[in-house]
CSV table of N, CA and C in Angstrom, one decimal:
chain,number,residue,atom,x,y,z
A,1,MET,N,-28.4,-85.8,-50.9
A,1,MET,CA,-27.1,-85.2,-50.8
A,1,MET,C,-26.1,-86.2,-50.3
A,2,ALA,N,-25.0,-86.3,-50.9
A,2,ALA,CA,-24.0,-87.2,-50.5
A,2,ALA,C,-23.2,-86.7,-49.2
A,3,ALA,N,-22.8,-87.6,-48.4
A,3,ALA,CA,-22.1,-87.3,-47.2
A,3,ALA,C,-20.6,-87.0,-47.6
A,4,ILE,N,-20.0,-86.1,-46.8
A,4,ILE,CA,-18.6,-85.8,-47.1
A,4,ILE,C,-17.7,-86.5,-46.1
A,5,SER,N,-16.5,-86.7,-46.4
A,5,SER,CA,-15.5,-87.4,-45.5
A,5,SER,C,-15.2,-86.5,-44.4
A,6,LYS,N,-14.7,-87.1,-43.3
A,6,LYS,CA,-14.2,-86.3,-42.1
A,6,LYS,C,-13.1,-85.4,-42.6
A,7,GLU,N,-12.2,-85.9,-43.4
A,7,GLU,CA,-11.1,-85.1,-43.9
A,7,GLU,C,-11.6,-83.8,-44.6
A,8,THR,N,-12.5,-84.0,-45.5
A,8,THR,CA,-13.1,-82.9,-46.3
A,8,THR,C,-13.8,-81.9,-45.4
A,9,ALA,N,-14.6,-82.4,-44.4
A,9,ALA,CA,-15.3,-81.6,-43.5
A,9,ALA,C,-14.3,-80.7,-42.6
A,10,TRP,N,-13.3,-81.4,-42.1
A,10,TRP,CA,-12.3,-80.6,-41.3
A,10,TRP,C,-11.5,-79.6,-42.1
A,11,ASN,N,-11.1,-80.0,-43.4
A,11,ASN,CA,-10.4,-79.1,-44.2
A,11,ASN,C,-11.3,-77.8,-44.5
A,12,TYR,N,-12.6,-78.0,-44.7
A,12,TYR,CA,-13.5,-76.9,-44.9
A,12,TYR,C,-13.5,-76.0,-43.7
A,13,ALA,N,-13.7,-76.7,-42.5
A,13,ALA,CA,-13.8,-75.9,-41.3
A,13,ALA,C,-12.5,-75.1,-41.0
A,14,LEU,N,-11.4,-75.8,-41.2
A,14,LEU,CA,-10.1,-75.1,-41.0
A,14,LEU,C,-9.9,-73.9,-42.0
A,15,GLY,N,-10.4,-74.1,-43.2
A,15,GLY,CA,-10.3,-73.1,-44.2
A,15,GLY,C,-11.1,-71.9,-43.8
A,16,MET,N,-12.3,-72.1,-43.2
A,16,MET,CA,-13.2,-71.0,-42.8
A,16,MET,C,-12.5,-70.2,-41.6
A,17,ILE,N,-11.8,-70.9,-40.8
A,17,ILE,CA,-11.1,-70.3,-39.7
A,17,ILE,C,-10.0,-69.4,-40.2
A,18,GLU,N,-9.3,-69.9,-41.2
A,18,GLU,CA,-8.1,-69.2,-41.8
A,18,GLU,C,-8.6,-68.0,-42.5
A,19,VAL,N,-9.8,-68.0,-43.1
A,19,VAL,CA,-10.3,-66.9,-43.9
A,19,VAL,C,-10.5,-65.7,-42.9
A,20,ASP,N,-10.7,-66.0,-41.6
A,20,ASP,CA,-10.9,-64.9,-40.6
A,20,ASP,C,-9.5,-64.5,-40.1
A,21,GLY,N,-8.5,-65.0,-40.6
A,21,GLY,CA,-7.1,-64.7,-40.2
A,21,GLY,C,-6.7,-65.3,-38.9
A,22,LEU,N,-7.4,-66.4,-38.5
A,22,LEU,CA,-7.1,-67.1,-37.3
A,22,LEU,C,-6.3,-68.4,-37.5
A,23,THR,N,-5.6,-68.9,-36.6
A,23,THR,CA,-4.8,-70.1,-36.7
A,23,THR,C,-5.2,-71.0,-35.5
A,24,PRO,N,-5.7,-72.2,-35.7
A,24,PRO,CA,-6.0,-73.1,-34.6
A,24,PRO,C,-4.7,-73.5,-33.9
A,25,SER,N,-4.8,-73.8,-32.6
A,25,SER,CA,-3.7,-74.2,-31.8
A,25,SER,C,-3.2,-75.6,-32.2
A,26,GLU,N,-2.0,-75.9,-31.8
A,26,GLU,CA,-1.4,-77.2,-32.1
A,26,GLU,C,-2.2,-78.3,-31.4
A,27,GLU,N,-2.7,-78.0,-30.2
A,27,GLU,CA,-3.6,-78.9,-29.5
A,27,GLU,C,-4.8,-79.2,-30.3
A,28,MET,N,-5.4,-78.2,-30.8
A,28,MET,CA,-6.7,-78.4,-31.6
A,28,MET,C,-6.4,-79.2,-32.9
A,29,LEU,N,-5.3,-78.9,-33.5
A,29,LEU,CA,-4.9,-79.6,-34.8
A,29,LEU,C,-4.7,-81.1,-34.5
A,30,GLU,N,-4.1,-81.4,-33.3
A,30,GLU,CA,-3.8,-82.8,-32.9
A,30,GLU,C,-5.1,-83.5,-32.6
A,31,MET,N,-6.1,-82.8,-32.0
A,31,MET,CA,-7.4,-83.4,-31.7
A,31,MET,C,-8.1,-83.7,-33.0
A,32,ILE,N,-8.0,-82.8,-34.0
A,32,ILE,CA,-8.6,-83.0,-35.3
A,32,ILE,C,-8.1,-84.2,-36.0
A,33,GLU,N,-6.7,-84.4,-35.9
A,33,GLU,CA,-6.1,-85.5,-36.6
A,33,GLU,C,-6.5,-86.8,-35.9
A,34,MET,N,-6.7,-86.8,-34.5
A,34,MET,CA,-7.1,-87.9,-33.8
A,34,MET,C,-8.5,-88.3,-34.2
A,35,GLU,N,-9.4,-87.3,-34.3
A,35,GLU,CA,-10.8,-87.5,-34.7
A,35,GLU,C,-10.9,-88.1,-36.1
A,36,LYS,N,-10.0,-87.6,-37.0
A,36,LYS,CA,-10.0,-88.2,-38.4
A,36,LYS,C,-9.6,-89.7,-38.4
A,37,ARG,N,-8.7,-90.0,-37.5
A,37,ARG,CA,-8.3,-91.4,-37.4
A,37,ARG,C,-9.2,-92.3,-36.6
A,38,GLY,N,-10.2,-91.7,-36.1
A,38,GLY,CA,-11.2,-92.5,-35.3
A,38,GLY,C,-10.8,-92.8,-33.9
A,39,GLU,N,-9.8,-92.1,-33.4
A,39,GLU,CA,-9.3,-92.3,-32.0
A,39,GLU,C,-10.1,-91.6,-31.0
A,40,ILE,N,-10.7,-90.5,-31.3
A,40,ILE,CA,-11.7,-89.8,-30.5
A,40,ILE,C,-12.8,-89.3,-31.3
A,41,THR,N,-13.9,-88.9,-30.6
A,41,THR,CA,-15.1,-88.5,-31.3
A,41,THR,C,-15.2,-86.9,-31.3
A,42,ASP,N,-16.1,-86.4,-32.1
A,42,ASP,CA,-16.3,-84.9,-32.0
A,42,ASP,C,-16.8,-84.5,-30.7
A,43,ASP,N,-17.6,-85.4,-30.1
A,43,ASP,CA,-18.1,-85.1,-28.7
A,43,ASP,C,-17.0,-85.0,-27.7
A,44,GLU,N,-16.0,-85.9,-27.9
A,44,GLU,CA,-14.8,-85.8,-27.0
A,44,GLU,C,-14.0,-84.5,-27.2
A,45,ILE,N,-13.9,-84.1,-28.4
A,45,ILE,CA,-13.3,-82.8,-28.7
A,45,ILE,C,-14.0,-81.7,-27.9
A,46,ILE,N,-15.3,-81.7,-28.1
A,46,ILE,CA,-16.1,-80.6,-27.4
A,46,ILE,C,-15.9,-80.7,-25.9
A,47,GLU,N,-15.9,-81.9,-25.3
A,47,GLU,CA,-15.8,-82.1,-23.9
A,47,GLU,C,-14.4,-81.6,-23.4
A,48,ARG,N,-13.4,-81.9,-24.2
A,48,ARG,CA,-12.0,-81.4,-23.8
A,48,ARG,C,-11.9,-79.9,-23.9
A,49,LEU,N,-12.5,-79.3,-24.9
A,49,LEU,CA,-12.5,-77.8,-25.1
A,49,LEU,C,-13.3,-77.2,-24.0
A,50,ASP,N,-14.5,-77.7,-23.7
A,50,ASP,CA,-15.3,-77.2,-22.6
A,50,ASP,C,-14.5,-77.2,-21.3
A,51,LYS,N,-13.9,-78.3,-21.0
A,51,LYS,CA,-13.1,-78.5,-19.8
A,51,LYS,C,-12.0,-77.4,-19.7
A,52,LYS,N,-11.3,-77.2,-20.8
A,52,LYS,CA,-10.2,-76.3,-20.9
A,52,LYS,C,-10.6,-74.8,-20.8
A,53,TYR,N,-11.7,-74.5,-21.4
A,53,TYR,CA,-12.1,-73.1,-21.6
A,53,TYR,C,-13.3,-72.6,-20.7
A,54,LYS,N,-13.9,-73.5,-20.0
A,54,LYS,CA,-15.0,-73.2,-19.2
A,54,LYS,C,-14.6,-72.2,-18.1
A,55,ILE,N,-15.4,-71.2,-17.9
A,55,ILE,CA,-15.1,-70.2,-16.9
A,55,ILE,C,-15.5,-70.8,-15.5
A,56,LYS,N,-14.5,-70.7,-14.6
A,56,LYS,CA,-14.8,-71.2,-13.3
A,56,LYS,C,-15.2,-70.1,-12.4
A,57,ARG,N,-16.2,-70.3,-11.6
A,57,ARG,CA,-16.7,-69.2,-10.7
A,57,ARG,C,-16.6,-69.6,-9.3
């Protein structure tokens, strides 16, 4: 099986989100663009999201 580009993978993922009637935040879209350009990794996106949305007890 051939690998797909980051662009194609993200377009597919965003399409799946939109099918559910959801819209990603501007912050998320910017992180996606940064990942496509190789400025951050997908692990860094996860880390940023974890930091932002993690429940503090």
